[in-house]
Amino acid sequence: MSLVVVGSVAYDCVETPHGRADRMLGGACTYIALSASYFTGVRIVAVVGDDFDPADEQFLRDRGIDLEGLERAPGKTFFWSGVYSPDMNDRTTLKTDLNVFAGFNPKLPPGYRSQPYLLLGNIQPALQRSVREQMNGVRLVGGDTMNYWITRFRDELLETLKGWDFLLINDSEARLLSGEHNLKKAACKILEMGPSTIVIKRGEYGAILFRRDSYFIVPGYLLDDVFDPTGAGDCFAGGFVGYLAQCGFDLKDEHLDPRILHRAVIYGSVMGSYCCERFGVERFRTLTRAEVDGRFEEFRRFTEF
Amino acid sequence: MSLVVVGSVAYDCVETPHGRADRMLGGACTYIALSASYFTGVRIVAVVGDDFDPADEQFLRDRGIDLEGLERAPGKTFFWSGVYSPDMNDRTTLKTDLNVFAGFNPKLPPGYRSQPYLLLGNIQPALQRSVREQMNGVRLVGGDTMNYWITRFRDELLETLKGWDFLLINDSEARLLSGEHNLKKAACKILEMGPSTIVIKRGEYGAILFRRDSYFIVPGYLLDDVFDPTGAGDCFAGGFVGYLAQCGFDLKDEHLDPRILHRAVIYGSVMGSYCCERFGVERFRTLTRAEVDGRFEEFRRFTEF
């Protein structure tokens, strides 16, 4: 029972007030897969160029990630570079070289198609839909999107969302997608678009899970230092869906225990917080499942009353 | 066993995207007292002018608030007017007429001096200290401050803080007072200044309580509509200390149950959220203790995992 993850595998150049990393492994698919690998088997679908470092490939393999769907194409791997503001609440993109990602047309290996869980990272909505259609009998499908698709590919995105069980989105994207400033009203409108579950990520302020009949709010974890927020939202997604996969969760189950969804939000928050502790994916070289569960219990302690 | 509250009683003119109120009862002392009155006996120390409306006085009396310490001075009551930004996260002060408040020199009636709980609203730190010194055997004392006192009366404020058990402050004020951007680090520094408990208010994002050995975070309540955020921070303070007074809480108690402090933060959040539902103090004309407890339970439901 694995989770299939689709999205970008990239090299990033990132500058934060804590320093700079010139060419580090990144991309939504990478972060999601690494994060989810603490909870469930993960199989990725992505494309890299012939410059992709065998050491990076080995790192993903060492986390037990299935790379059969990682396509190698002639040319360079997707490259992104950005710089964060002093308080790290804003970032400016300096460069986006799509490279081999420009021609990405995800094809699922046969072994992937019958897996029960699917997480669609932030790519063109039509591509997300094509991946969804390649899956047979998927139990839980959802994903991420961004401002660019919301404003320029709105109709395609709305068509895609109809087939999703859950949507992970940040607060400004939720406002843009719904046209509502109030997050509760925004969530109500998005729930009409298809997904029965919406998680609105609020950066350092945590996240809110909305369903038609209930909601759950978790505050953000207080880090001593945020080294690099790159990938934190994707790690949240990986922890969220990874934990649901670990539980064999089915949103269509009439008797579902909503606390499993709440705990999935906590695990998402835990993974997002760990991601920020080092540059890029570095924290996942040493992070253990025991540390993950330890921080989950810490969330319990600082929210209990 | 009552709570003594010191601060401003004022008339406010407020404009929000939902409308405008030209001359409504306001002031930190008013909001704190109304909010705390749901939990404990309240006695206020403040000054009003000869224009103070008997109907407003009656409203406070109807909530059981002791007005023996409400001084009447010749002249006009403190007047403030402000306008909120469209998303209500910012406000611009249009006018501040101190009027009789300019000569405010709080004198506690003898019956107030032996009360166990004291909340010092946002006034000149030296005045806060003088009130503290008029009390005998106070069990719990704390208060609020603001940017103006932090930057222009820093030494006086630091002297005043030495005598406090708790400080309620918003996130930008905590950063200004401590010189630290990270809230955990900011709280650590402020804990060195005297108070053993600090509550950092984060507006719509909730609040964090810090003590030397632990912290507690609560997210903000999701309102369908925020009509007017004026006074929400003061209502938080009133609910927080009002609940502690109701419990007969003593921070110096070696065997204190930290969950009482956590629940006080929840009650503070509940009162702040109700405050925003109508203009000014209007919500407190109808709000019942049962509604307060109902929302407390709602906090439990949407934060439990």
CSV table of C-alpha atoms in Angstrom, one decimal, chain B residues 15-271:
chain,number,residue,atom,x,y,z
B,15,GLU,CA,-15.1,53.1,11.4
B,16,THR,CA,-14.7,49.6,10.1
B,17,PRO,CA,-15.6,48.1,6.7
B,18,HIS,CA,-18.9,47.1,8.4
B,19,GLY,CA,-19.9,50.7,9.3
B,20,ARG,CA,-19.3,53.5,11.7
B,21,ALA,CA,-20.2,54.3,15.4
B,22,ASP,CA,-19.8,58.0,16.3
B,23,ARG,CA,-19.7,58.0,20.1
B,24,MET,CA,-19.7,54.7,21.8
B,25,LEU,CA,-18.6,53.6,25.2
B,26,GLY,CA,-15.0,52.4,25.1
B,27,GLY,CA,-11.6,52.5,26.8
B,28,ALA,CA,-9.3,49.7,28.1
B,29,CYS,CA,-10.8,49.7,31.6
B,30,THR,CA,-14.3,49.4,30.2
B,31,TYR,CA,-13.6,46.4,28.0
B,32,ILE,CA,-11.5,44.6,30.6
B,33,ALA,CA,-14.1,45.1,33.3
B,34,LEU,CA,-17.0,44.0,31.2
B,35,SER,CA,-15.2,40.9,30.1
B,36,ALA,CA,-13.9,40.0,33.6
B,37,SER,CA,-17.4,40.5,35.0
B,38,TYR,CA,-18.4,37.2,33.5
B,39,PHE,CA,-16.0,35.5,35.9
B,40,THR,CA,-15.5,37.5,39.1
B,41,GLY,CA,-16.4,40.7,41.0
B,42,VAL,CA,-14.8,43.7,39.4
B,43,ARG,CA,-14.0,47.1,40.8
B,44,ILE,CA,-12.8,49.8,38.5
B,45,VAL,CA,-10.4,52.8,38.9
B,46,ALA,CA,-10.8,55.4,36.2
B,47,VAL,CA,-11.8,58.9,35.5
B,48,VAL,CA,-14.7,60.3,33.3
B,49,GLY,CA,-15.8,63.8,32.5
B,50,ASP,CA,-19.2,65.5,33.3
B,51,ASP,CA,-20.4,64.4,29.8
B,52,PHE,CA,-20.4,60.7,30.9
B,53,ASP,CA,-23.8,59.2,30.1
B,54,PRO,CA,-25.7,57.9,33.1
B,55,ALA,CA,-27.0,55.1,30.8
B,56,ASP,CA,-23.4,53.9,30.3
B,57,GLU,CA,-22.8,54.0,34.0
B,58,GLN,CA,-25.9,52.0,34.5
B,59,PHE,CA,-24.8,49.4,31.9
B,60,LEU,CA,-21.6,48.9,33.9
B,61,ARG,CA,-23.5,48.6,37.2
B,62,ASP,CA,-25.9,46.1,35.6
B,63,ARG,CA,-22.9,43.9,34.9
B,64,GLY,CA,-22.2,44.1,38.7
B,65,ILE,CA,-19.1,46.3,38.3
B,66,ASP,CA,-18.2,48.4,41.4
B,67,LEU,CA,-17.9,52.0,40.4
B,68,GLU,CA,-16.7,53.5,43.7
B,69,GLY,CA,-13.3,54.1,42.1
B,70,LEU,CA,-14.8,55.9,39.0
B,71,GLU,CA,-13.8,59.5,39.5
B,72,ARG,CA,-15.9,62.3,37.9
B,73,ALA,CA,-13.8,65.3,36.9
B,74,PRO,CA,-14.9,68.6,35.4
B,75,GLY,CA,-14.4,68.5,31.6
B,76,LYS,CA,-14.9,65.9,28.9
B,77,THR,CA,-14.3,62.1,28.9
B,78,PHE,CA,-11.3,60.7,27.0
B,79,PHE,CA,-12.2,60.6,23.3
B,80,TRP,CA,-10.5,58.4,20.7
B,81,SER,CA,-11.4,58.1,17.0
B,82,GLY,CA,-9.9,55.6,14.5
B,83,VAL,CA,-10.5,53.9,11.2
B,84,TYR,CA,-9.6,50.3,10.3
B,85,SER,CA,-8.1,49.0,7.1
B,86,PRO,CA,-10.3,46.9,4.8
B,87,ASP,CA,-8.9,43.6,6.2
B,88,MET,CA,-9.0,45.1,9.7
B,89,ASN,CA,-5.4,44.1,10.5
B,90,ASP,CA,-4.4,47.8,10.7
B,91,ARG,CA,-6.0,50.9,12.1
B,92,THR,CA,-5.2,54.6,11.9
B,93,THR,CA,-5.8,56.9,14.9
B,94,LEU,CA,-7.6,60.0,13.7
B,95,LYS,CA,-7.9,61.8,17.0
B,96,THR,CA,-6.9,61.3,20.6
B,97,ASP,CA,-8.4,63.9,23.1
B,98,LEU,CA,-7.1,63.0,26.5
B,99,ASN,CA,-9.4,65.5,28.2
B,100,VAL,CA,-9.9,64.6,31.9
B,101,PHE,CA,-7.6,61.6,31.5
B,102,ALA,CA,-4.6,63.9,31.1
B,103,GLY,CA,-4.8,64.6,34.9
B,104,PHE,CA,-5.6,61.0,35.9
B,105,ASN,CA,-3.9,60.1,39.1
B,106,PRO,CA,-5.5,56.9,40.3
B,107,LYS,CA,-6.5,56.8,44.0
B,108,LEU,CA,-7.8,53.5,45.3
B,109,PRO,CA,-10.8,53.6,47.6
B,110,PRO,CA,-10.0,51.8,50.9
B,111,GLY,CA,-12.3,48.9,50.1
B,112,TYR,CA,-10.2,48.2,46.9
B,113,ARG,CA,-6.8,48.0,48.6
B,114,SER,CA,-7.0,44.5,50.1
B,115,GLN,CA,-8.5,42.8,47.0
B,116,PRO,CA,-6.4,39.9,45.7
B,117,TYR,CA,-6.3,40.5,42.0
B,118,LEU,CA,-5.1,43.6,40.1
B,119,LEU,CA,-5.1,44.2,36.3
B,120,LEU,CA,-3.3,47.3,35.2
B,121,GLY,CA,-4.6,48.5,31.8
B,122,ASN,CA,-2.5,50.3,29.4
B,123,ILE,CA,-1.6,53.6,31.1
B,124,GLN,CA,1.7,55.4,32.1
B,125,PRO,CA,4.0,52.8,33.7
B,126,ALA,CA,4.6,55.1,36.8
B,127,LEU,CA,0.8,55.3,37.4
B,128,GLN,CA,0.6,51.6,37.1
B,129,ARG,CA,3.3,51.3,39.7
B,130,SER,CA,1.6,53.8,42.0
B,131,VAL,CA,-1.6,51.7,41.9
B,132,ARG,CA,0.3,48.5,42.6
B,133,GLU,CA,1.8,50.2,45.7
B,134,GLN,CA,-1.6,51.2,47.0
B,135,MET,CA,-2.6,47.5,47.2
B,136,ASN,CA,-1.9,45.4,50.3
B,137,GLY,CA,-1.2,41.7,49.9
B,138,VAL,CA,-2.2,41.4,46.3
B,139,ARG,CA,-2.1,37.8,45.1
B,140,LEU,CA,-1.8,38.3,41.4
B,141,VAL,CA,-0.9,41.5,39.5
B,142,GLY,CA,-0.2,42.1,35.9
B,143,GLY,CA,-1.1,44.3,33.0
B,144,ASP,CA,-0.8,45.6,29.6
B,145,THR,CA,1.5,48.1,27.9
B,146,MET,CA,2.0,49.5,24.4
B,147,ASN,CA,4.7,50.7,21.9
B,148,TYR,CA,4.5,54.3,23.2
B,149,TRP,CA,5.6,53.4,26.8
B,150,ILE,CA,8.1,50.8,25.5
B,151,THR,CA,9.9,53.3,23.4
B,152,ARG,CA,9.5,56.6,25.4
B,153,PHE,CA,9.3,55.4,29.0
B,154,ARG,CA,11.4,52.3,28.8
B,155,ASP,CA,13.2,52.7,32.2
B,156,GLU,CA,10.0,53.4,34.0
B,157,LEU,CA,8.3,50.5,32.3
B,158,LEU,CA,11.2,48.1,33.3
B,159,GLU,CA,10.9,49.3,36.9
B,160,THR,CA,7.2,48.7,36.8
B,161,LEU,CA,7.5,45.2,35.3
B,162,LYS,CA,9.6,44.0,38.2
B,163,GLY,CA,6.5,44.1,40.4
B,164,TRP,CA,4.2,42.1,38.0
B,165,ASP,CA,3.3,38.4,38.0
B,166,PHE,CA,2.1,38.5,34.4
B,167,LEU,CA,2.3,40.7,31.3
B,168,LEU,CA,-0.1,40.7,28.4
B,169,ILE,CA,1.4,42.1,25.2
B,170,ASN,CA,0.9,41.8,21.5
B,171,ASP,CA,3.6,40.2,19.2
B,172,SER,CA,4.9,43.5,17.8
B,173,GLU,CA,5.2,45.0,21.3
B,174,ALA,CA,7.0,41.8,22.5
B,175,ARG,CA,9.5,42.2,19.7
B,176,LEU,CA,10.0,45.9,20.5
B,177,LEU,CA,10.4,45.3,24.2
B,178,SER,CA,12.8,42.4,23.9
B,179,GLY,CA,14.7,43.4,20.7
B,180,GLU,CA,14.1,39.8,19.4
B,181,HIS,CA,12.1,38.9,16.3
B,182,ASN,CA,11.6,35.2,17.3
B,183,LEU,CA,8.7,35.1,19.8
B,184,LYS,CA,10.3,32.3,21.9
B,185,LYS,CA,13.5,34.3,22.3
B,186,ALA,CA,11.5,37.5,22.9
B,187,ALA,CA,9.5,35.8,25.7
B,188,CYS,CA,12.7,34.4,27.3
B,189,LYS,CA,14.1,37.9,27.5
B,190,ILE,CA,10.9,39.4,28.9
B,191,LEU,CA,10.7,36.6,31.5
B,192,GLU,CA,14.0,38.0,32.8
B,193,MET,CA,12.4,41.4,33.4
B,194,GLY,CA,10.1,40.2,36.2
B,195,PRO,CA,6.8,38.6,35.2
B,196,SER,CA,6.8,34.8,35.6
B,197,THR,CA,4.1,34.5,32.9
B,198,ILE,CA,3.8,36.3,29.6
B,199,VAL,CA,0.9,36.1,27.2
B,200,ILE,CA,1.7,37.2,23.7
B,201,LYS,CA,-1.5,38.1,21.8
B,202,ARG,CA,-1.4,37.5,18.0
B,203,GLY,CA,-4.7,39.0,16.9
B,204,GLU,CA,-6.6,36.6,14.6
B,205,TYR,CA,-3.8,34.0,15.0
B,206,GLY,CA,-4.5,33.5,18.7
B,207,ALA,CA,-2.1,33.7,21.7
B,208,ILE,CA,0.9,32.1,23.3
B,209,LEU,CA,1.4,31.8,27.1
B,210,PHE,CA,5.1,31.5,28.1
B,211,ARG,CA,6.5,30.5,31.5
B,212,ARG,CA,10.1,29.6,32.2
B,213,ASP,CA,9.5,25.9,31.9
B,214,SER,CA,6.6,25.6,29.4
B,215,TYR,CA,4.5,27.3,26.9
B,216,PHE,CA,0.9,27.0,25.6
B,217,ILE,CA,-0.4,28.0,22.2
B,218,VAL,CA,-4.0,28.6,21.2
B,219,PRO,CA,-5.1,29.5,17.6
B,220,GLY,CA,-7.6,32.3,17.1
B,221,TYR,CA,-11.3,31.6,16.9
B,222,LEU,CA,-12.6,31.7,13.3
B,223,LEU,CA,-15.3,34.3,13.2
B,224,ASP,CA,-17.8,34.5,10.3
B,225,ASP,CA,-17.5,38.3,10.5
B,226,VAL,CA,-15.4,40.6,12.4
B,227,PHE,CA,-17.5,43.8,12.9
B,228,ASP,CA,-15.1,45.7,15.1
B,229,PRO,CA,-11.8,44.5,16.7
B,230,THR,CA,-11.7,47.5,19.0
B,231,GLY,CA,-11.2,46.3,22.6
B,232,ALA,CA,-10.6,42.6,21.7
B,233,GLY,CA,-7.1,42.6,23.4
B,234,ASP,CA,-8.6,44.1,26.5
B,235,CYS,CA,-11.4,41.6,26.6
B,236,PHE,CA,-8.8,38.9,26.2
B,237,ALA,CA,-7.1,40.3,29.3
B,238,GLY,CA,-10.4,40.5,31.2
B,239,GLY,CA,-11.3,36.9,30.4
B,240,PHE,CA,-7.8,35.7,31.3
B,241,VAL,CA,-7.5,37.3,34.7
B,242,GLY,CA,-11.2,37.1,35.4
B,243,TYR,CA,-11.0,33.3,35.1
B,244,LEU,CA,-7.9,33.1,37.3
B,245,ALA,CA,-9.7,35.2,39.9
B,246,GLN,CA,-12.7,32.9,39.6
B,247,CYS,CA,-10.4,29.9,40.3
B,248,GLY,CA,-8.7,31.7,43.3
B,249,PHE,CA,-5.5,31.2,41.4
B,250,ASP,CA,-2.1,32.0,42.9
B,251,LEU,CA,1.0,32.0,40.6
B,252,LYS,CA,3.2,31.7,43.6
B,253,ASP,CA,1.6,28.4,44.6
B,254,GLU,CA,4.1,25.7,44.3
B,255,HIS,CA,1.5,23.1,43.3
B,256,LEU,CA,-0.2,25.2,40.7
B,257,ASP,CA,-1.9,23.3,37.9
B,258,PRO,CA,-0.7,24.9,34.6
B,259,ARG,CA,-3.9,23.8,32.9
B,260,ILE,CA,-5.7,26.5,34.8
B,261,LEU,CA,-3.4,29.0,33.1
B,262,HIS,CA,-4.1,27.4,29.7
B,263,ARG,CA,-7.9,27.5,30.3
B,264,ALA,CA,-7.5,31.2,31.3
B,265,VAL,CA,-5.9,31.8,27.8
B,266,ILE,CA,-8.9,30.0,26.2
B,267,TYR,CA,-11.4,32.1,28.2
B,268,GLY,CA,-9.4,35.2,27.2
B,269,SER,CA,-9.7,34.1,23.5
B,270,VAL,CA,-13.4,33.5,23.9
B,271,MET,CA,-14.0,36.9,25.3
